[in-house]
mmCIF file with all atom_site columns, C-alpha atoms in Angstrom:
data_model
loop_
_atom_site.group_PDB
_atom_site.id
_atom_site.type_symbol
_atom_site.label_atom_id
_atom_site.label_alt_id
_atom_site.label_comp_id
_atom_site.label_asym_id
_atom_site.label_entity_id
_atom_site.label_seq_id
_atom_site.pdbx_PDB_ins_code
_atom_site.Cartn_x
_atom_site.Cartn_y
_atom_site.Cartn_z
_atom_site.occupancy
_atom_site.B_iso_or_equiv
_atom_site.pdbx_formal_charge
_atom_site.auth_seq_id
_atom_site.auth_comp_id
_atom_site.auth_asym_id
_atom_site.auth_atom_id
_atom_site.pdbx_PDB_model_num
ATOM 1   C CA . UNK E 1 1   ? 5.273   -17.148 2.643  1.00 0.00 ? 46  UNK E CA 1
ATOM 2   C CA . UNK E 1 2   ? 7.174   -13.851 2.317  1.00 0.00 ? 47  UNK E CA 1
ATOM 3   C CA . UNK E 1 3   ? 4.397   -11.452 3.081  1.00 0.00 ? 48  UNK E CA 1
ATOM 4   C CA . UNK E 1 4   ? 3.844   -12.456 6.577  1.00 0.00 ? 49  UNK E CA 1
ATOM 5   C CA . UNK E 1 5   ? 7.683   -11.396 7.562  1.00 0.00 ? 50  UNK E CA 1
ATOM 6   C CA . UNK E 1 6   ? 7.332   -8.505  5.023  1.00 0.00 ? 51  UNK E CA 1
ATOM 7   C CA . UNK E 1 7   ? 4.260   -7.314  7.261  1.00 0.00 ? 52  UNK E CA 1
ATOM 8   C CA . UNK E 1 8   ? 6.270   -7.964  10.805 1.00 0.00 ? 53  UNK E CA 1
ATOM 9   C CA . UNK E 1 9   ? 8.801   -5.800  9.325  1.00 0.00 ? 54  UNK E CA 1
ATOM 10  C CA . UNK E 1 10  ? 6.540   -3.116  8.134  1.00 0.00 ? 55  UNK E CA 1
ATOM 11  C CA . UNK E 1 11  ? 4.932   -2.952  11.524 1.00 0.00 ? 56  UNK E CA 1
ATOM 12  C CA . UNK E 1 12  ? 8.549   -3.205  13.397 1.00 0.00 ? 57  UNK E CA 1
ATOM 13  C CA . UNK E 1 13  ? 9.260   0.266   11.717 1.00 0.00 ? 58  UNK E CA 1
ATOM 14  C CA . UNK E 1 14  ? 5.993   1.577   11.089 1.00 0.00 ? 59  UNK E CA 1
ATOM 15  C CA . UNK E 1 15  ? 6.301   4.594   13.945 1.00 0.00 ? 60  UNK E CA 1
ATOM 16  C CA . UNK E 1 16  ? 10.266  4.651   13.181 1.00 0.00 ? 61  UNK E CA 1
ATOM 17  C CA . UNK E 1 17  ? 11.470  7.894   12.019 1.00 0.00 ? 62  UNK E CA 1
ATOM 18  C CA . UNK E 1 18  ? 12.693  5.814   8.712  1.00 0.00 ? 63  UNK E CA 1
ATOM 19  C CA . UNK E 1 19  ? 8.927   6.313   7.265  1.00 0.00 ? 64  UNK E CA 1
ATOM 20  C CA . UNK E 1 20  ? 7.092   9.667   7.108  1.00 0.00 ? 65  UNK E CA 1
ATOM 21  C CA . UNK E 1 21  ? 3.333   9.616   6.355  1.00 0.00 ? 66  UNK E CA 1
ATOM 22  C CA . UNK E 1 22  ? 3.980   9.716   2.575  1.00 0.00 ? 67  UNK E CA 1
ATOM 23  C CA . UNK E 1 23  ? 5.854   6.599   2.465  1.00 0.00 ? 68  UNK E CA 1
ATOM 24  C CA . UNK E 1 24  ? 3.890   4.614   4.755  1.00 0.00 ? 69  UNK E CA 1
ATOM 25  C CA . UNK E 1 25  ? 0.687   5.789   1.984  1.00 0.00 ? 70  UNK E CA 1
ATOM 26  C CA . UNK E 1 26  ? 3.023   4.409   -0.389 1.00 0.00 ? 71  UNK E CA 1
ATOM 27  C CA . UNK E 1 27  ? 4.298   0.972   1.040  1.00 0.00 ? 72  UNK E CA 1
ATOM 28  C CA . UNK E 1 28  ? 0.674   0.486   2.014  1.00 0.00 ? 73  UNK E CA 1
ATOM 29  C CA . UNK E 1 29  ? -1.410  1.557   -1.324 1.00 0.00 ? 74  UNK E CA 1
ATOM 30  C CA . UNK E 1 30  ? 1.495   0.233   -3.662 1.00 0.00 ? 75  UNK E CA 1
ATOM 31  C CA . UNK E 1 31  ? 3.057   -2.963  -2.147 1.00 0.00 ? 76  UNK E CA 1
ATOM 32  C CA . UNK E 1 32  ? 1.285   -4.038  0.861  1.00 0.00 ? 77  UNK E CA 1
ATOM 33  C CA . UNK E 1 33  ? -2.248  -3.905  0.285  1.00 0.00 ? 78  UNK E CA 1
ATOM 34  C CA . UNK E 1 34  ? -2.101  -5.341  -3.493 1.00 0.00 ? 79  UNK E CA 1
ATOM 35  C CA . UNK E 1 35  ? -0.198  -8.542  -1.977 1.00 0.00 ? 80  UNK E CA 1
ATOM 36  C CA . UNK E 1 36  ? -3.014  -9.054  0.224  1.00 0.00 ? 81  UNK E CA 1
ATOM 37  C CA . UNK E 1 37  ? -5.697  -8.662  -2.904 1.00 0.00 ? 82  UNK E CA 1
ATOM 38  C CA . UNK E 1 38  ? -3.629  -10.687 -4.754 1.00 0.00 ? 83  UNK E CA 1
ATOM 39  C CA . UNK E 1 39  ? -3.565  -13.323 -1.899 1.00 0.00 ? 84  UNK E CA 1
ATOM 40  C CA . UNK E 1 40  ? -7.400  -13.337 -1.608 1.00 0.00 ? 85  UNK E CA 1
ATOM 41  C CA . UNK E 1 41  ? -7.964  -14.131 -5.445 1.00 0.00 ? 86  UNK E CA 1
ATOM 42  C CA . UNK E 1 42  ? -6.278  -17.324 -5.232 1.00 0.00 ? 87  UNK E CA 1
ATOM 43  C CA . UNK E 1 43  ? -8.018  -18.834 -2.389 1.00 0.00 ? 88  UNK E CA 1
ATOM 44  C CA . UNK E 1 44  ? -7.524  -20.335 0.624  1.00 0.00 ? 89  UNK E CA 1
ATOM 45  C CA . UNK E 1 45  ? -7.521  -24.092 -0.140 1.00 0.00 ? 90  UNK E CA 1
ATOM 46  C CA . UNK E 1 46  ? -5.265  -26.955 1.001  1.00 0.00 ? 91  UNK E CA 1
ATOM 47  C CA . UNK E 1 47  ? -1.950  -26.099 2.821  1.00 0.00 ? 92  UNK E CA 1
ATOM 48  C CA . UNK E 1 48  ? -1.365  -22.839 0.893  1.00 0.00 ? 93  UNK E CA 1
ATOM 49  C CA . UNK E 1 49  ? -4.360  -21.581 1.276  1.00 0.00 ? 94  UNK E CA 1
ATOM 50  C CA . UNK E 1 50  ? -3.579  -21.401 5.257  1.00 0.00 ? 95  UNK E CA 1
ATOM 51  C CA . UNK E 1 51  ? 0.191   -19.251 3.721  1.00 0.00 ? 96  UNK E CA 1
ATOM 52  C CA . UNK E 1 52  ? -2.578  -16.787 1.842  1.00 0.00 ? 97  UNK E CA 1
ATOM 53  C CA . UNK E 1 53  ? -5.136  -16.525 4.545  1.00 0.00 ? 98  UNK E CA 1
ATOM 54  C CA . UNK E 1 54  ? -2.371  -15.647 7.335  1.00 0.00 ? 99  UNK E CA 1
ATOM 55  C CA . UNK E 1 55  ? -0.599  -13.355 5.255  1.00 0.00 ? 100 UNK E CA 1
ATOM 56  C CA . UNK E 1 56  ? -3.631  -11.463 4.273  1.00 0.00 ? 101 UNK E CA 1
ATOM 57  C CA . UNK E 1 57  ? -4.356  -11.275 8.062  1.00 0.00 ? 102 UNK E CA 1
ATOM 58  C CA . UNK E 1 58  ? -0.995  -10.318 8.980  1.00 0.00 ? 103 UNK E CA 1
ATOM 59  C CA . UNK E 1 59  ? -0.851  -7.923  5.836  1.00 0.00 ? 104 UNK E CA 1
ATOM 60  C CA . UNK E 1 60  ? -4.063  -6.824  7.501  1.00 0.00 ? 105 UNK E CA 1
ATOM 61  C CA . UNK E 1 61  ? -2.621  -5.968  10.788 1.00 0.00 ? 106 UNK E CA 1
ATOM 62  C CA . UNK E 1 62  ? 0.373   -4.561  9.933  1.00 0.00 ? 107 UNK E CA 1
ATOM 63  C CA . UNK E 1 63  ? -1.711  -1.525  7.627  1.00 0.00 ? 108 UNK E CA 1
ATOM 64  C CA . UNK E 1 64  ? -4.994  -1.555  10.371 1.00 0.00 ? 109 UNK E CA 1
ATOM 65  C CA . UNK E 1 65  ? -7.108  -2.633  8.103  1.00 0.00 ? 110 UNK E CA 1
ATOM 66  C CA . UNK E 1 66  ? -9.986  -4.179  9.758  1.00 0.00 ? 111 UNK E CA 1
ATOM 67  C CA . UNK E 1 67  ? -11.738 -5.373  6.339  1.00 0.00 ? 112 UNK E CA 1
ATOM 68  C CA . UNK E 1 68  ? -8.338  -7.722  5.628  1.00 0.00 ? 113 UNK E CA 1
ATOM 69  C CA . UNK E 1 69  ? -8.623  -8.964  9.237  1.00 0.00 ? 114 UNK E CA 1
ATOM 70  C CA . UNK E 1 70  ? -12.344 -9.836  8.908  1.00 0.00 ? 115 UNK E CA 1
ATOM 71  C CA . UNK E 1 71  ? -11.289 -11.454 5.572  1.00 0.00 ? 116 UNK E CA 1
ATOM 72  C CA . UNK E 1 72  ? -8.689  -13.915 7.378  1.00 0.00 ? 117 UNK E CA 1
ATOM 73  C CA . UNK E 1 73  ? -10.454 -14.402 10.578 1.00 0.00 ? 118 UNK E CA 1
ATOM 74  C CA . UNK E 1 74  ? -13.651 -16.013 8.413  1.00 0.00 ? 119 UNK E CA 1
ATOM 75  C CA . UNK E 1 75  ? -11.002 -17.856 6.369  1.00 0.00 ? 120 UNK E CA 1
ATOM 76  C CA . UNK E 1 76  ? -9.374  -19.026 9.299  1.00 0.00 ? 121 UNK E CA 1
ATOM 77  C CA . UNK E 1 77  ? -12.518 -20.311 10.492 1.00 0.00 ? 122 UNK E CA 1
ATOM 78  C CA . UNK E 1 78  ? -13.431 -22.335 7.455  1.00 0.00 ? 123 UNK E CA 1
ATOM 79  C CA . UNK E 1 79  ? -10.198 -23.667 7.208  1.00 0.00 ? 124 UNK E CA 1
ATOM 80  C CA . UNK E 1 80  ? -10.625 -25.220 10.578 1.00 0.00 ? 125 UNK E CA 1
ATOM 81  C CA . UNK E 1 81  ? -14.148 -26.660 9.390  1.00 0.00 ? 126 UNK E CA 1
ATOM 82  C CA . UNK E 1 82  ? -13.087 -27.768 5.811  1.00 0.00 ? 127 UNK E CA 1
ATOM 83  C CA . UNK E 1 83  ? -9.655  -28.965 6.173  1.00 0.00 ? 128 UNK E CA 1
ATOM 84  C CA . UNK E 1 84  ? -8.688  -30.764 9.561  1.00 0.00 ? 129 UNK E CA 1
ATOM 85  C CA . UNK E 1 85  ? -9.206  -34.250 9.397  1.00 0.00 ? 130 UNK E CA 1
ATOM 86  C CA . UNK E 1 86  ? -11.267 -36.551 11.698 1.00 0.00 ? 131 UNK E CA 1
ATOM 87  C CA . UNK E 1 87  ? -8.010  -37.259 12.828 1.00 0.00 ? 132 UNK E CA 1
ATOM 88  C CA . UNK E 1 88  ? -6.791  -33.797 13.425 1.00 0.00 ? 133 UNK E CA 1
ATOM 89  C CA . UNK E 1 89  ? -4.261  -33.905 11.174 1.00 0.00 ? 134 UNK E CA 1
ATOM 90  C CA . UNK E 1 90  ? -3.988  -31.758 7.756  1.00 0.00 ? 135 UNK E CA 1
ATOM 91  C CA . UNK E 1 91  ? -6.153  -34.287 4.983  1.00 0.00 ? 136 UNK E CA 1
ATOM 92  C CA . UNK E 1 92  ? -2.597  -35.459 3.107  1.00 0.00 ? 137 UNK E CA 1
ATOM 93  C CA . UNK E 1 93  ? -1.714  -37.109 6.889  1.00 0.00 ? 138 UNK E CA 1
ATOM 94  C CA . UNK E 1 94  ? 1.962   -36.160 6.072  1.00 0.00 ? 139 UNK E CA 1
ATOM 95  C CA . UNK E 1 95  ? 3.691   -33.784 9.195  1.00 0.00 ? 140 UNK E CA 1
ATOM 96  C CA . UNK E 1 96  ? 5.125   -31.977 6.161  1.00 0.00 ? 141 UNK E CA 1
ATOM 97  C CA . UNK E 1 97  ? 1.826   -30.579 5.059  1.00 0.00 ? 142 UNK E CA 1
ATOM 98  C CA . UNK E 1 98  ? 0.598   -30.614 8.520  1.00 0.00 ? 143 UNK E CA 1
ATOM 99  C CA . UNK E 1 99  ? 3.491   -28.183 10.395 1.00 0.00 ? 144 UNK E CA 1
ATOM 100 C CA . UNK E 1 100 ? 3.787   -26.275 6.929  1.00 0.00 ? 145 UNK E CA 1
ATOM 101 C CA . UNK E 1 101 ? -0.108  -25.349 7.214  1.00 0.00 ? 146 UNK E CA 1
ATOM 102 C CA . UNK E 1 102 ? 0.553   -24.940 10.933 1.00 0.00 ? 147 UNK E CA 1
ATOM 103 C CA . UNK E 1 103 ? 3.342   -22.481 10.601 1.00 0.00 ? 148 UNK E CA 1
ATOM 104 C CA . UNK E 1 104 ? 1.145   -19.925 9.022  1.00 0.00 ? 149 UNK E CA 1
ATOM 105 C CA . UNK E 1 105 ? -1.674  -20.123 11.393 1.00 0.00 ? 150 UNK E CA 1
ATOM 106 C CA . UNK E 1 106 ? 0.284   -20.047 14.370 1.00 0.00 ? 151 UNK E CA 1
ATOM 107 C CA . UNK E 1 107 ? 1.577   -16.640 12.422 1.00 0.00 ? 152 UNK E CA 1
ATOM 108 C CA . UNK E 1 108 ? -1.819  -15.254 11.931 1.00 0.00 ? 153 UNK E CA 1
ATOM 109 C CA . UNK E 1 109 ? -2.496  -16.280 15.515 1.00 0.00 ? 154 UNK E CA 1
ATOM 110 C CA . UNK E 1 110 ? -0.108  -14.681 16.778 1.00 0.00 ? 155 UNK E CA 1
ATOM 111 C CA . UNK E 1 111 ? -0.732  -11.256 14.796 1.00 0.00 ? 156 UNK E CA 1
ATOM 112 C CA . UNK E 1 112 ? -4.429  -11.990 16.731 1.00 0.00 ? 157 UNK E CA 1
ATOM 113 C CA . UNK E 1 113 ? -3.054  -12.746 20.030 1.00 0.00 ? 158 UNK E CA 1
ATOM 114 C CA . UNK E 1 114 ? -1.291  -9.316  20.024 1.00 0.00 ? 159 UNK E CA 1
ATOM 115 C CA . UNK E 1 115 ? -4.364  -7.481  18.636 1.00 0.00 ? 160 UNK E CA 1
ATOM 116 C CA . UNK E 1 116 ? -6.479  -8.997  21.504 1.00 0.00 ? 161 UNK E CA 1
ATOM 117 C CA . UNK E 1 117 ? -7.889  -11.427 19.220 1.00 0.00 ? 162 UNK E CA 1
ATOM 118 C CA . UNK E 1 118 ? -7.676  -14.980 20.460 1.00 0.00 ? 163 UNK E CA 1
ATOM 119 C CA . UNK E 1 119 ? -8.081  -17.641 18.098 1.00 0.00 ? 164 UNK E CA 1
ATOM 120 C CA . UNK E 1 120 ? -6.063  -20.226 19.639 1.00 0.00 ? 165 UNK E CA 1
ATOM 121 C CA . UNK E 1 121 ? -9.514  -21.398 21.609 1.00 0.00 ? 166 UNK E CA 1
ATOM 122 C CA . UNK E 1 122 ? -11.757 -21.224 18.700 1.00 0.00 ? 167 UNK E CA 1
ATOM 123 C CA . UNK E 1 123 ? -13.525 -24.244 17.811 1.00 0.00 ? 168 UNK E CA 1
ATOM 124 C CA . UNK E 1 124 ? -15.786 -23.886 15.321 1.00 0.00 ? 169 UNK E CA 1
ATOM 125 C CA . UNK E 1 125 ? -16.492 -27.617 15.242 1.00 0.00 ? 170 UNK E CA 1
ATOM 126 C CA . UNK E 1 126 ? -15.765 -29.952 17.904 1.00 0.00 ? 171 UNK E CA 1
ATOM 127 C CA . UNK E 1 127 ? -11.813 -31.122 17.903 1.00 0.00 ? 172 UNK E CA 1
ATOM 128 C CA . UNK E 1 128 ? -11.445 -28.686 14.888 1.00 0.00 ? 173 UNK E CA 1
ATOM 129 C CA . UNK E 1 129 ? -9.055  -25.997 16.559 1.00 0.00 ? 174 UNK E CA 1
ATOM 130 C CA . UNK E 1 130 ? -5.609  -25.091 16.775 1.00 0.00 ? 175 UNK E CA 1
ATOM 131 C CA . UNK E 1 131 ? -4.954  -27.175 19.685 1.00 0.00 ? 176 UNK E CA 1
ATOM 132 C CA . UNK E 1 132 ? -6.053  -30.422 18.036 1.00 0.00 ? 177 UNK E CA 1
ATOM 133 C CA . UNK E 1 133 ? -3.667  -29.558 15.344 1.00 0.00 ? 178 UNK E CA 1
ATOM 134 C CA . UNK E 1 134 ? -0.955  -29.699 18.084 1.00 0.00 ? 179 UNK E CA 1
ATOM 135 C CA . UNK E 1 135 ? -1.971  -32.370 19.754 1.00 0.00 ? 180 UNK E CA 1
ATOM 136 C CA . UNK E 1 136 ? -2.521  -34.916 16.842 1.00 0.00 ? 181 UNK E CA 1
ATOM 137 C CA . UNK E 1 137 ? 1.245   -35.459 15.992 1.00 0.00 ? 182 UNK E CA 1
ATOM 138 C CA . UNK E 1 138 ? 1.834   -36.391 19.702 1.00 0.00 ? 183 UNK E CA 1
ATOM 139 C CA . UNK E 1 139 ? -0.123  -39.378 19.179 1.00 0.00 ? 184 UNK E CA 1
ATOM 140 C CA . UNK E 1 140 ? 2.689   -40.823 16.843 1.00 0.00 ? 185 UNK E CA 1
ATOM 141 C CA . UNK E 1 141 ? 6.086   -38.606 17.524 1.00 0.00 ? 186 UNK E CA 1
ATOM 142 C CA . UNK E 1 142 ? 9.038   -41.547 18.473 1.00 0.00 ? 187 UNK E CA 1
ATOM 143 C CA . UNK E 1 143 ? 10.646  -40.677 21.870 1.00 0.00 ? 188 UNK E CA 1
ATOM 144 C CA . UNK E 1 144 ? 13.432  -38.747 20.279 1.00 0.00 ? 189 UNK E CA 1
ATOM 145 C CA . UNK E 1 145 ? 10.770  -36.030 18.362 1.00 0.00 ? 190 UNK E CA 1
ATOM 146 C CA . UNK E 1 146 ? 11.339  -37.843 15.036 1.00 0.00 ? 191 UNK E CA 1
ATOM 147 C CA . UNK E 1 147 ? 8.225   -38.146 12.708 1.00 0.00 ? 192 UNK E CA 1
ATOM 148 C CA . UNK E 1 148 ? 7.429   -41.533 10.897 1.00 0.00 ? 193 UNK E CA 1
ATOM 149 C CA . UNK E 1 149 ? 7.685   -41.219 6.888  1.00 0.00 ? 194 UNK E CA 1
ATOM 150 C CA . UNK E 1 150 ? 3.189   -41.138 6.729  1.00 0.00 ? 195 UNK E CA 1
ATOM 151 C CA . UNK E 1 151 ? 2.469   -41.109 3.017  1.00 0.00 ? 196 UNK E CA 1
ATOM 152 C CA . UNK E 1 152 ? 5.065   -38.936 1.096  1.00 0.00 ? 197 UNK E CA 1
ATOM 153 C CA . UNK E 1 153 ? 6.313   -37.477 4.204  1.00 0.00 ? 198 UNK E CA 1
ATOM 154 C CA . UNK E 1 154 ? 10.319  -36.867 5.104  1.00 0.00 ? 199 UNK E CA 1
ATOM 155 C CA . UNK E 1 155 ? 12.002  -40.113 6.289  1.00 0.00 ? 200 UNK E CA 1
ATOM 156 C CA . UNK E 1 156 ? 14.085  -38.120 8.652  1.00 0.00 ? 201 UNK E CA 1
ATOM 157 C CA . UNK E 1 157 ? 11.918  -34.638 10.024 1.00 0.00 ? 202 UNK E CA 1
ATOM 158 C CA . UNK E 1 158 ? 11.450  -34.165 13.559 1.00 0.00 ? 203 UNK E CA 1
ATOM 159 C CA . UNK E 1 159 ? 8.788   -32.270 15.804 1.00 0.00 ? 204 UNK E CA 1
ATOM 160 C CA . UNK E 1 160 ? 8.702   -28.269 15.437 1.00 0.00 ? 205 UNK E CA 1
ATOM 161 C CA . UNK E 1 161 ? 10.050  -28.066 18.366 1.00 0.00 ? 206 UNK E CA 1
ATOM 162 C CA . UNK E 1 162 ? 9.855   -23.874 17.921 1.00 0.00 ? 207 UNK E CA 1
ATOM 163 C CA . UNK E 1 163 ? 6.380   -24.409 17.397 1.00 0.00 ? 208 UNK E CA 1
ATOM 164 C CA . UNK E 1 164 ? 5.658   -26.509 20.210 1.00 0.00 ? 209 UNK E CA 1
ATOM 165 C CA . UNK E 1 165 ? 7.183   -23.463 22.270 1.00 0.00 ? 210 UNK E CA 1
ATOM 166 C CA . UNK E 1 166 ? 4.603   -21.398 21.631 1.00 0.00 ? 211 UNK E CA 1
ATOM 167 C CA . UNK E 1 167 ? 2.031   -24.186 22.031 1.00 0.00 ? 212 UNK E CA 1
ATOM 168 C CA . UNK E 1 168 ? 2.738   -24.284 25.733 1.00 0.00 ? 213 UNK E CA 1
ATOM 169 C CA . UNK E 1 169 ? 2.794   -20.459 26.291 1.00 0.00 ? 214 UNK E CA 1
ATOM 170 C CA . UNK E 1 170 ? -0.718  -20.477 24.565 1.00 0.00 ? 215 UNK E CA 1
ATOM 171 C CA . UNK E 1 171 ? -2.162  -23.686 26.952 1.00 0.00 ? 216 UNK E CA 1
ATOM 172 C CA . UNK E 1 172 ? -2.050  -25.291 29.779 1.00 0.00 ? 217 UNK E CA 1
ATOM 173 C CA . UNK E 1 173 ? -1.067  -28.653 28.382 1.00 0.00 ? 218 UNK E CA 1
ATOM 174 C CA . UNK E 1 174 ? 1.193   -30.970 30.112 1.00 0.00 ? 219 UNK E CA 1
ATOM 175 C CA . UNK E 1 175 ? 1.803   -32.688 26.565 1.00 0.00 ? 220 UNK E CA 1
ATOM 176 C CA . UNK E 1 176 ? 3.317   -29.819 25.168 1.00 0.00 ? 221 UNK E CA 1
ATOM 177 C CA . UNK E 1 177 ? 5.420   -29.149 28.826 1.00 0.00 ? 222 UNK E CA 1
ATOM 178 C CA . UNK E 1 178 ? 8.286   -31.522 27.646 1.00 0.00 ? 223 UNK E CA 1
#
């Protein structure tokens, strides 16, 4: 969960005059890229697996390193075919898995989006995309963005609203207009 904002921040100063080519060799061979090994030997199962995936992807990014990229972009891909639901919801049906796997993808997307990458239409399987994982929680939101307790979910959690955000700069949904 750390790597992805320790990437962004990486990249923010990457051409800054704070880093000469020595250090960026060293932040890359000695911090960055190990993470992102590290995150690929653990797998990219369940909800954390979407946290490991994305980082590796942003990690990926943020050192141009198209073999890391490749690496998340196939992950990404299986996670869509492996772990959305019939439903389109994340398998535990709890909003707290669901918008905690969410979160990272929409990171990793986003890293994509910017590198002209655009993984917010893939659909490896029909209704298993990013969208669907929007639009599934819609079907059951109350009127005032609060989330029912599903399963071991939070009695009191609302919709992501920050998430929906980028959700409707990403498609031209009316449900996500609101």
């Amino acid at each position: 969960v750390w790597a992805i904002p320790l990437a962004q921040t990486y990249d923010l100063i990457y051409y800054s005059r704070s880093l000469n080519e020595t250090t960026r060799e060293q932040v890359e061979t000695r911090l960055l890229r190990p993470i992102a090994e590290g995150l690929k030997s653990v797998g990219i199962a369940g909800n954390w697996g979407s946290w490991h995936l994305s980082a590796v992807g942003v990690l990926g990014f943020a050192i141009k390193d198209p073999e890391l990229v490749s690496y998340a972009l196939e992950s990404f891909q299986t996670q869509l075919v492996e772990e959305i639901g019939s439903d389109g919801l994340w398998p535990e049906s709890v909003h707290t898995y669901h918008f905690y796997a969410l979160s990272a993808l929409v990171h990793f997307a986003e890293a994509c989006h910017r590198a002209g990458i655009n993984i917010y239409e893939w659909e490896p399987l029909p209704g298993r995309n990013l969208k669907t994982l929007f639009m599934a929680p819609l079907q059951y939101v109350y009127p005032s963005f609060r989330l029912p307790a599903i399963n071991d979910g939070w009695y009191h959690a609302f919709l992501p609203l920050n998430l929906y955000e980028i959700a409707n700069r990403r498609w031209d949904e009316p449900a996500f207009a609101w």
